[in-house]
C-alpha positions as a Python dict, from the first residue, in 0.01 Angstrom:
ca = {
    (1, 'X'): (0, 0, 0),
    (2, 'X'): (231, 312, -96),
    (3, 'X'): (89, 619, -63),
    (4, 'X'): (110, 989, 42),
    (5, 'X'): (-230, 1017, 210),
    (6, 'X'): (-270, 992, 636),
    (7, 'X'): (-303, 637, 730),
    (8, 'X'): (-636, 597, 1000),
    (9, 'X'): (-409, 373, 1267),
    (10, 'X'): (-803, 276, 1452),
    (11, 'X'): (-885, 131, 1093),
    (12, 'X'): (-601, 29, 996),
    (13, 'X'): (-607, -237, 1276),
    (14, 'X'): (-976, -292, 1270),
    (15, 'X'): (-967, -435, 882),
    (16, 'X'): (-696, -665, 939),
    (17, 'X'): (-732, -1019, 1207),
    (18, 'X'): (-561, -1034, 1515),
    (19, 'X'): (-191, -1068, 1409),
    (20, 'X'): (12, -1247, 1655),
    (21, 'X'): (230, -950, 1757),
    (22, 'X'): (-90, -758, 1920),
    (23, 'X'): (-185, -1106, 2070),
    (24, 'X'): (208, -1052, 2242),
    (25, 'X'): (45, -726, 2384),
    (26, 'X'): (-209, -856, 2565),
    (27, 'X'): (-12, -1145, 2691),
    (28, 'X'): (207, -879, 2825),
    (29, 'X'): (-15, -684, 2955),
    (30, 'X'): (-154, -1038, 3122),
    (31, 'X'): (159, -1110, 3245),
    (32, 'X'): (204, -811, 3393),
    (33, 'X'): (-98, -764, 3572),
    (34, 'X'): (-143, -1166, 3670),
    (35, 'X'): (215, -1020, 3895),
    (36, 'X'): (13, -792, 4010),
    (37, 'X'): (-229, -1021, 4147),
    (38, 'X'): (-7, -1231, 4265),
    (39, 'X'): (171, -965, 4490),
    (40, 'X'): (-136, -762, 4561),
    (41, 'X'): (-264, -1046, 4810),
    (42, 'X'): (56, -1163, 4914),
    (43, 'X'): (50, -1039, 5259),
    (44, 'X'): (-302, -1156, 5305),
    (45, 'X'): (-181, -1514, 5198),
    (46, 'X'): (133, -1428, 5499),
    (47, 'X'): (-60, -1255, 5729),
    (48, 'X'): (-97, -1529, 5991),
    (49, 'X'): (303, -1659, 5972),
    (50, 'X'): (413, -1340, 5959),
    (51, 'X'): (157, -1187, 6264),
    (52, 'X'): (347, -1514, 6431),
    (53, 'X'): (732, -1484, 6376),
    (54, 'X'): (722, -1083, 6425),
    (55, 'X'): (508, -1142, 6752),
    (56, 'X'): (206, -851, 6664),
    (57, 'X'): (-143, -843, 6829),
    (58, 'X'): (-476, -979, 6649),
    (59, 'X'): (-580, -689, 6386),
    (60, 'X'): (-218, -491, 6432),
    (61, 'X'): (-190, -572, 6021),
    (62, 'X'): (-527, -341, 5998),
    (63, 'X'): (-244, -80, 5901),
    (64, 'X'): (-55, -264, 5666),
    (65, 'X'): (-312, -377, 5416),
    (66, 'X'): (-493, -8, 5428),
    (67, 'X'): (-111, 176, 5335),
    (68, 'X'): (-153, -78, 5084),
    (69, 'X'): (-464, 35, 4942),
    (70, 'X'): (-386, 359, 5008),
    (71, 'X'): (-65, 343, 4710),
    (72, 'X'): (-281, 132, 4488),
    (73, 'X'): (-532, 464, 4485),
    (74, 'X'): (-250, 699, 4444),
    (75, 'X'): (-47, 504, 4149),
    (76, 'X'): (-375, 454, 4040),
    (77, 'X'): (-453, 829, 4000),
    (78, 'X'): (-29, 916, 3948),
    (79, 'X'): (79, 709, 3739),
    (80, 'X'): (-275, 706, 3515),
    (81, 'X'): (-214, 1054, 3452),
    (82, 'X'): (150, 1037, 3368),
    (83, 'X'): (141, 809, 3082),
    (84, 'X'): (-73, 1018, 2899),
    (85, 'X'): (268, 1238, 2914),
    (86, 'X'): (556, 1014, 2914),
    (87, 'X'): (400, 658, 2700),
    (88, 'X'): (181, 377, 2805),
    (89, 'X'): (560, 165, 2804),
    (90, 'X'): (723, 337, 3004),
    (91, 'X'): (477, 379, 3332),
    (92, 'X'): (410, 32, 3320),
    (93, 'X'): (798, -103, 3355),
    (94, 'X'): (796, 185, 3585),
    (95, 'X'): (505, 71, 3771),
    (96, 'X'): (649, -288, 3753),
    (97, 'X'): (946, -188, 3907),
    (98, 'X'): (869, 23, 4194),
    (99, 'X'): (615, -306, 4308),
    (100, 'X'): (925, -576, 4248),
    (101, 'X'): (1176, -334, 4461),
    (102, 'X'): (864, -276, 4701),
    (103, 'X'): (828, -663, 4720),
    (104, 'X'): (1220, -727, 4799),
    (105, 'X'): (1245, -502, 5050),
    (106, 'X'): (897, -639, 5236),
    (107, 'X'): (1073, -984, 5273),
    (108, 'X'): (1324, -777, 5505),
    (109, 'X'): (1133, -607, 5697),
    (110, 'X'): (1113, -670, 6080),
    (111, 'X'): (804, -401, 6246),
    (112, 'X'): (488, -281, 6112),
    (113, 'X'): (629, 79, 6047),
    (114, 'X'): (877, -81, 5800),
    (115, 'X'): (579, -303, 5647),
    (116, 'X'): (372, -19, 5636),
    (117, 'X'): (583, 211, 5470),
    (118, 'X'): (713, -101, 5247),
    (119, 'X'): (299, -191, 5149),
    (120, 'X'): (312, 164, 5060),
    (121, 'X'): (531, 178, 4793),
    (122, 'X'): (430, -170, 4630),
    (123, 'X'): (61, -22, 4627),
    (124, 'X'): (205, 297, 4445),
    (125, 'X'): (383, 30, 4159),
    (126, 'X'): (96, -186, 4177),
    (127, 'X'): (-185, 74, 4110),
    (128, 'X'): (-18, 245, 3861),
    (129, 'X'): (22, -79, 3598),
    (130, 'X'): (-334, -172, 3592),
    (131, 'X'): (-470, 192, 3420),
    (132, 'X'): (-179, 129, 3168),
    (133, 'X'): (-241, -222, 3073),
    (134, 'X'): (-617, -146, 3022),
    (135, 'X'): (-503, 174, 2776),
    (136, 'X'): (-264, -52, 2568),
    (137, 'X'): (-464, -387, 2567),
    (138, 'X'): (-764, -138, 2421),
    (139, 'X'): (-521, 57, 2162),
    (140, 'X'): (-375, -270, 2018),
    (141, 'X'): (-728, -462, 2003),
    (142, 'X'): (-927, -448, 1685),
    (143, 'X'): (-1263, -276, 1769),
    (144, 'X'): (-1473, -565, 1708),
    (145, 'X'): (-1290, -785, 1999),
    (146, 'X'): (-1168, -504, 2222),
    (147, 'X'): (-1406, -534, 2475),
    (148, 'X'): (-1351, -920, 2584),
    (149, 'X'): (-929, -866, 2489),
    (150, 'X'): (-935, -618, 2795),
    (151, 'X'): (-1156, -869, 3022),
    (152, 'X'): (-932, -1128, 2905),
    (153, 'X'): (-638, -945, 2937),
    (154, 'X'): (-758, -826, 3328),
    (155, 'X'): (-916, -1182, 3449),
    (156, 'X'): (-513, -1265, 3504),
    (157, 'X'): (-519, -1039, 3846),
    (158, 'X'): (-736, -1362, 3940),
    (159, 'X'): (-546, -1606, 3854),
    (160, 'X'): (-209, -1428, 3970),
    (161, 'X'): (-417, -1384, 4345),
    (162, 'X'): (-535, -1735, 4301),
    (163, 'X'): (-148, -1868, 4213),
    (164, 'X'): (-51, -1695, 4485),
    (165, 'X'): (-267, -1882, 4740),
    (166, 'X'): (-152, -2165, 4635),
    (167, 'X'): (246, -2131, 4623),
    (168, 'X'): (206, -1982, 5004),
    (169, 'X'): (54, -2288, 5127),
    (170, 'X'): (352, -2528, 5009),
    (171, 'X'): (661, -2245, 5052),
    (172, 'X'): (532, -2085, 5417),
    (173, 'X'): (603, -2409, 5598),
    (174, 'X'): (990, -2516, 5430),
    (175, 'X'): (1077, -2137, 5399),
    (176, 'X'): (899, -1880, 5557),
    (177, 'X'): (613, -1593, 5503),
    (178, 'X'): (947, -1377, 5295),
    (179, 'X'): (984, -1600, 5020),
    (180, 'X'): (644, -1519, 4903),
    (181, 'X'): (818, -1151, 4875),
    (182, 'X'): (1116, -1270, 4750),
    (183, 'X'): (907, -1439, 4437),
    (184, 'X'): (709, -1122, 4439),
    (185, 'X'): (999, -932, 4394),
    (186, 'X'): (1209, -1165, 4188),
    (187, 'X'): (915, -1226, 3907),
    (188, 'X'): (864, -902, 3752),
    (189, 'X'): (1281, -809, 3793),
    (190, 'X'): (1274, -1061, 3566),
    (191, 'X'): (1014, -974, 3369),
    (192, 'X'): (1128, -597, 3301),
    (193, 'X'): (1405, -616, 3030),
    (194, 'X'): (1132, -866, 2825),
    (195, 'X'): (915, -532, 2879),
    (196, 'X'): (1171, -284, 2752),
    (197, 'X'): (1234, -491, 2446),
    (198, 'X'): (914, -628, 2366),
    (199, 'X'): (615, -435, 2499),
    (200, 'X'): (542, -138, 2201),
    (201, 'X'): (386, 216, 2291),
    (202, 'X'): (87, 312, 2239),
    (203, 'X'): (22, 354, 1859),
    (204, 'X'): (-258, 580, 1915),
    (205, 'X'): (-40, 768, 2125),
    (206, 'X'): (282, 760, 1905),
    (207, 'X'): (-5, 955, 1635),
    (208, 'X'): (-85, 1261, 1818),
    (209, 'X'): (275, 1388, 1809),
    (210, 'X'): (374, 1391, 1367),
    (211, 'X'): (756, 1361, 1462),
    (212, 'X'): (655, 956, 1586),
    (213, 'X'): (558, 857, 1181),
    (214, 'X'): (903, 646, 1200),
    (215, 'X'): (825, 440, 1531),
    (216, 'X'): (409, 406, 1359),
    (217, 'X'): (552, 272, 1058),
    (218, 'X'): (755, -11, 1239),
    (219, 'X'): (505, -116, 1473),
    (220, 'X'): (238, -140, 1219),
    (221, 'X'): (436, -328, 957),
    (222, 'X'): (494, -559, 1295),
    (223, 'X'): (116, -600, 1252),
    (224, 'X'): (57, -612, 868),
    (225, 'X'): (387, -727, 763),
    (226, 'X'): (278, -730, 358),
    (227, 'X'): (242, -345, 470),
    (228, 'X'): (457, -106, 277),
    (229, 'X'): (437, 275, 373),
    (230, 'X'): (545, 588, 139),
    (231, 'X'): (876, 751, 322),
    (232, 'X'): (634, 1065, 369),
    (233, 'X'): (349, 918, 532),
    (234, 'X'): (162, 1056, 796),
    (235, 'X'): (-102, 826, 984),
    (236, 'X'): (-382, 1023, 1236),
    (237, 'X'): (-633, 873, 1453),
    (238, 'X'): (-1012, 1006, 1394),
    (239, 'X'): (-1105, 1142, 1738),
    (240, 'X'): (-1033, 1453, 1990),
    (241, 'X'): (-732, 1555, 2097),
    (242, 'X'): (-598, 1795, 2340),
    (243, 'X'): (-263, 1937, 2594),
    (244, 'X'): (-219, 2108, 2915),
    (245, 'X'): (-293, 1971, 3213),
    (246, 'X'): (-561, 1674, 3136),
    (247, 'X'): (-768, 1612, 3474),
    (248, 'X'): (-1018, 1880, 3401),
    (249, 'X'): (-1072, 1761, 3079),
    (250, 'X'): (-1235, 1451, 3206),
    (251, 'X'): (-1499, 1701, 3218),
    (252, 'X'): (-1532, 1890, 2938),
    (253, 'X'): (-1700, 1794, 2571),
    (254, 'X'): (-2066, 1594, 2739),
    (255, 'X'): (-1769, 1374, 2980),
    (256, 'X'): (-1869, 1542, 3372),
    (257, 'X'): (-2155, 1297, 3349),
    (258, 'X'): (-2022, 1000, 3235),
    (259, 'X'): (-1695, 1065, 3446),
    (260, 'X'): (-1918, 1090, 3784),
    (261, 'X'): (-2106, 822, 3699),
    (262, 'X'): (-1772, 565, 3571),
    (263, 'X'): (-1695, 643, 3966),
    (264, 'X'): (-1976, 614, 4124),
    (265, 'X'): (-2018, 323, 3998),
    (266, 'X'): (-1629, 133, 4069),
    (267, 'X'): (-1664, 291, 4351),
    (268, 'X'): (-1962, 74, 4495),
    (269, 'X'): (-1805, -219, 4251),
    (270, 'X'): (-1514, -275, 4450),
    (271, 'X'): (-1644, -144, 4816),
    (272, 'X'): (-1823, -508, 4688),
    (273, 'X'): (-1510, -675, 4584),
    (274, 'X'): (-1273, -613, 4894),
    (275, 'X'): (-1574, -664, 5151),
    (276, 'X'): (-1636, -1026, 4963),
    (277, 'X'): (-1307, -1106, 4950),
    (278, 'X'): (-1184, -1007, 5299),
    (279, 'X'): (-1540, -1101, 5486),
    (280, 'X'): (-1713, -1364, 5288),
    (281, 'X'): (-1517, -1694, 5444),
    (282, 'X'): (-1548, -1583, 5794),
    (283, 'X'): (-1925, -1489, 5759),
    (284, 'X'): (-1968, -1830, 5600),
    (285, 'X'): (-1796, -1932, 5845),
    (286, 'X'): (-1996, -1787, 6087),
    (287, 'X'): (-2320, -1935, 5931),
    (288, 'X'): (-2209, -2244, 6042),
    (289, 'X'): (-2010, -2404, 5780),
    (290, 'X'): (-1645, -2553, 5934),
    (291, 'X'): (-1323, -2344, 5823),
    (292, 'X'): (-1249, -2602, 5498),
    (293, 'X'): (-1602, -2539, 5337),
    (294, 'X'): (-1605, -2136, 5442),
    (295, 'X'): (-1264, -2145, 5235),
    (296, 'X'): (-1418, -2353, 4949),
    (297, 'X'): (-1715, -2138, 4918),
    (298, 'X'): (-1438, -1801, 4903),
    (299, 'X'): (-1242, -1951, 4603),
    (300, 'X'): (-1619, -2064, 4482),
    (301, 'X'): (-1714, -1649, 4456),
    (302, 'X'): (-1334, -1646, 4242),
    (303, 'X'): (-1415, -1877, 3974),
    (304, 'X'): (-1721, -1686, 3940),
    (305, 'X'): (-1541, -1403, 3836),
    (306, 'X'): (-1321, -1554, 3574),
    (307, 'X'): (-1589, -1777, 3450),
    (308, 'X'): (-1821, -1448, 3452),
    (309, 'X'): (-1564, -1237, 3266),
    (310, 'X'): (-1489, -1493, 2995),
    (311, 'X'): (-1896, -1526, 2986),
    (312, 'X'): (-1960, -1100, 3029),
    (313, 'X'): (-1706, -1040, 2733),
    (314, 'X'): (-1857, -1205, 2440),
    (315, 'X'): (-2237, -1094, 2595),
    (316, 'X'): (-2114, -711, 2542),
    (317, 'X'): (-1977, -796, 2241),
    (318, 'X'): (-2293, -923, 2104),
    (319, 'X'): (-2548, -734, 2333),
    (320, 'X'): (-2341, -391, 2419),
    (321, 'X'): (-2265, -318, 2819),
    (322, 'X'): (-2581, -98, 2881),
    (323, 'X'): (-2745, -417, 2903),
    (324, 'X'): (-2538, -684, 3012),
    (325, 'X'): (-2416, -473, 3308),
    (326, 'X'): (-2770, -383, 3405),
    (327, 'X'): (-2843, -766, 3458),
    (328, 'X'): (-2501, -854, 3564),
    (329, 'X'): (-2612, -612, 3888),
    (330, 'X'): (-2942, -691, 3930),
    (331, 'X'): (-2826, -1043, 3935),
    (332, 'X'): (-2592, -952, 4160),
    (333, 'X'): (-2815, -778, 4420),
    (334, 'X'): (-2998, -1083, 4457),
    (335, 'X'): (-2750, -1326, 4464),
    (336, 'X'): (-2562, -1180, 4736),
    (337, 'X'): (-2908, -1104, 4949),
    (338, 'X'): (-2952, -1492, 4912),
    (339, 'X'): (-2569, -1551, 5034),
    (340, 'X'): (-2692, -1469, 5381),
    (341, 'X'): (-3037, -1560, 5351),
    (342, 'X'): (-2910, -1958, 5294),
    (343, 'X'): (-2732, -2007, 5607),
    (344, 'X'): (-2504, -2294, 5621),
    (345, 'X'): (-2739, -2484, 5336),
    (346, 'X'): (-2439, -2539, 5045),
    (347, 'X'): (-2737, -2636, 4708),
    (348, 'X'): (-2820, -2257, 4766),
    (349, 'X'): (-2549, -2088, 4904),
    (350, 'X'): (-2242, -2245, 4642),
    (351, 'X'): (-2495, -2088, 4338),
    (352, 'X'): (-2551, -1781, 4485),
    (353, 'X'): (-2157, -1756, 4564),
    (354, 'X'): (-2063, -1840, 4249),
    (355, 'X'): (-2295, -1592, 4057),
    (356, 'X'): (-2240, -1298, 4323),
    (357, 'X'): (-1900, -1369, 4196),
    (358, 'X'): (-1990, -1401, 3817),
    (359, 'X'): (-2143, -1004, 3903),
    (360, 'X'): (-1904, -848, 4121),
    (361, 'X'): (-1549, -960, 3986),
    (362, 'X'): (-1707, -1004, 3616),
    (363, 'X'): (-1900, -688, 3627),
    (364, 'X'): (-1598, -486, 3765),
    (365, 'X'): (-1426, -597, 3476),
    (366, 'X'): (-1660, -507, 3236),
    (367, 'X'): (-1646, -142, 3419),
    (368, 'X'): (-1199, -159, 3361),
    (369, 'X'): (-1361, -212, 2989),
    (370, 'X'): (-1611, 30, 2982),
    (371, 'X'): (-1418, 329, 3080),
    (372, 'X'): (-1137, 271, 2813),
    (373, 'X'): (-1401, 291, 2560),
    (374, 'X'): (-1518, 636, 2692),
    (375, 'X'): (-1242, 876, 2688),
    (376, 'X'): (-1009, 936, 2373),
    (377, 'X'): (-665, 855, 2357),
    (378, 'X'): (-485, 1140, 2519),
    (379, 'X'): (-666, 1053, 2835),
    (380, 'X'): (-761, 752, 2867),
    (381, 'X'): (-484, 701, 3057),
    (382, 'X'): (-564, 957, 3256),
    (383, 'X'): (-954, 866, 3268),
    (384, 'X'): (-907, 473, 3376),
    (385, 'X'): (-633, 540, 3608),
    (386, 'X'): (-875, 792, 3824),
    (387, 'X'): (-1238, 595, 3792),
    (388, 'X'): (-927, 299, 3930),
    (389, 'X'): (-848, 512, 4225),
    (390, 'X'): (-1160, 646, 4326),
    (391, 'X'): (-1290, 250, 4299),
    (392, 'X'): (-971, 196, 4541),
    (393, 'X'): (-1151, 452, 4787),
    (394, 'X'): (-1480, 200, 4821),
    (395, 'X'): (-1181, -95, 4825),
    (396, 'X'): (-1093, 100, 5152),
    (397, 'X'): (-1460, 134, 5301),
    (398, 'X'): (-1550, -207, 5231),
    (399, 'X'): (-1251, -334, 5394),
    (400, 'X'): (-1346, -128, 5711),
    (401, 'X'): (-1708, -79, 5726),
    (402, 'X'): (-1691, -476, 5685),
    (403, 'X'): (-1510, -521, 6002),
    (404, 'X'): (-1686, -226, 6160),
    (405, 'X'): (-2049, -417, 6122),
    (406, 'X'): (-1900, -771, 6232),
    (407, 'X'): (-1772, -528, 6573),
    (408, 'X'): (-2127, -458, 6597),
    (409, 'X'): (-2256, -763, 6555),
    (410, 'X'): (-2500, -737, 6318),
    (411, 'X'): (-2700, -1025, 6196),
    (412, 'X'): (-2574, -1222, 5912),
    (413, 'X'): (-2865, -1184, 5669),
    (414, 'X'): (-2777, -788, 5767),
    (415, 'X'): (-2473, -757, 5694),
    (416, 'X'): (-2563, -926, 5277),
    (417, 'X'): (-2861, -714, 5239),
    (418, 'X'): (-2582, -422, 5343),
    (419, 'X'): (-2326, -512, 5082),
    (420, 'X'): (-2563, -607, 4794),
    (421, 'X'): (-2668, -257, 4782),
    (422, 'X'): (-2400, -107, 4623),
    (423, 'X'): (-2454, -390, 4347),
    (424, 'X'): (-2850, -231, 4284),
    (425, 'X'): (-2639, 136, 4285),
    (426, 'X'): (-2450, 19, 3968),
    (427, 'X'): (-2731, -126, 3792),
    (428, 'X'): (-2890, 258, 3819),
    (429, 'X'): (-2523, 414, 3750),
    (430, 'X'): (-2540, 220, 3394),
    (431, 'X'): (-2897, 263, 3354),
    (432, 'X'): (-2833, 623, 3376),
    (433, 'X'): (-2524, 574, 3140),
    (434, 'X'): (-2752, 467, 2908),
    (435, 'X'): (-2960, 699, 2886),
    (436, 'X'): (-2720, 948, 2853),
    (437, 'X'): (-2576, 785, 2533),
    (438, 'X'): (-2897, 820, 2401),
    (439, 'X'): (-2957, 1143, 2495),
    (440, 'X'): (-2599, 1260, 2345),
    (441, 'X'): (-2673, 1090, 2010),
    (442, 'X'): (-2986, 1231, 1973),
    (443, 'X'): (-2833, 1579, 1999),
    (444, 'X'): (-2543, 1504, 1780),
    (445, 'X'): (-2798, 1352, 1540),
    (446, 'X'): (-2996, 1697, 1493),
    (447, 'X'): (-2658, 1882, 1465),
    (448, 'X'): (-2568, 1707, 1208),
    (449, 'X'): (-2889, 1726, 1035),
    (450, 'X'): (-2828, 2091, 1077),
    (451, 'X'): (-2436, 2091, 941),
    (452, 'X'): (-2322, 2210, 1297),
    (453, 'X'): (-2088, 1913, 1354),
    (454, 'X'): (-1680, 1956, 1281),
    (455, 'X'): (-1544, 1705, 1079),
    (456, 'X'): (-1326, 1497, 1331),
    (457, 'X'): (-1712, 1453, 1513),
    (458, 'X'): (-1857, 1366, 1169),
    (459, 'X'): (-1647, 1088, 1116),
}
């Protein structure tokens, strides 16, 4: 294809089958996110052994868990915004390096103050990786497969966590809790050179600067080796662009309502994820299950998330985000209420927990994919990063409020009814987003008829 005309990068990717190069990008992002999941849950895996070794009182690790979550929140807010200035690739690598070094240093911690500082540092890296992995995966995916690929990539968080649990169970007794943090630090360090060599920069982000034509040309040929471009070829993305301080631009050009609604949905979803991740085994044990059965129920929640991610991704591609996510959150509301009413009746409890995993975990991963679609390239990582960061407030609240309700001796049915409310809120939010999208589509249709849209908007 030798031409001096501008090549639309989005159309170029959409018109071609998924290449081995694009699959490699998605797999590298998935590997990064899996290690993120391993490290994010490492403290939970080793908490009993760590508390015993350091002679800590029950509950003494609470500030450490809080510091980790706070670090993830700040990392999501900070690294996402920086990536829209400095590039996705190098912010992914920086995040991996930070959480690798933080994990290695945690293996040498000897006090609560050490753990608080080091888990905050680790959290910064963990939070910084996620928005950029989502953005990169979306920008290298054809439109017809973008949602599914983002959701499959992000699903590896749960896989990393599950693998971490299995590794911890085998190694803690023989090698001590420190071994988990050493593994959690060494693996990402070994991955860094691979990312430097093989992870590409975002094509869409490169296209915002005409000086990157040579780099874009080389990457497009990697996607389709049969393609050729003239030496003076230039490349475009047909979407809004901008410069300056990017955060306020999340609220311009009719993005105010979608951004605020996204923040509410992320907050509610992550409140439920961390409430159920943290307290589900404890609550089901309190309802009458033995410890092993309660832990198995917790695994069923994660399994529902994994299966739900694949199923919801396929359904969203066929039916769209709004219908699928609305019904998903309604199902999540019903399932969580049912968990509280089921007590120790396993034929009712197990399916309810599985459906809750589909709705809560799978629904959140669907939100991640939706957020990547809301924002144009130049603020995509900022938008996704801030949504994830706001969601972390919910995660902190979910862990904290769960403990407070338990301390206040709420009944188990009441606890689960309360934790089902965020799912209902998310259903109302996605309904609001759907109505806003319909209204905005009607307004644009009317503007087009009167000839007032600019060329990029018409495209």
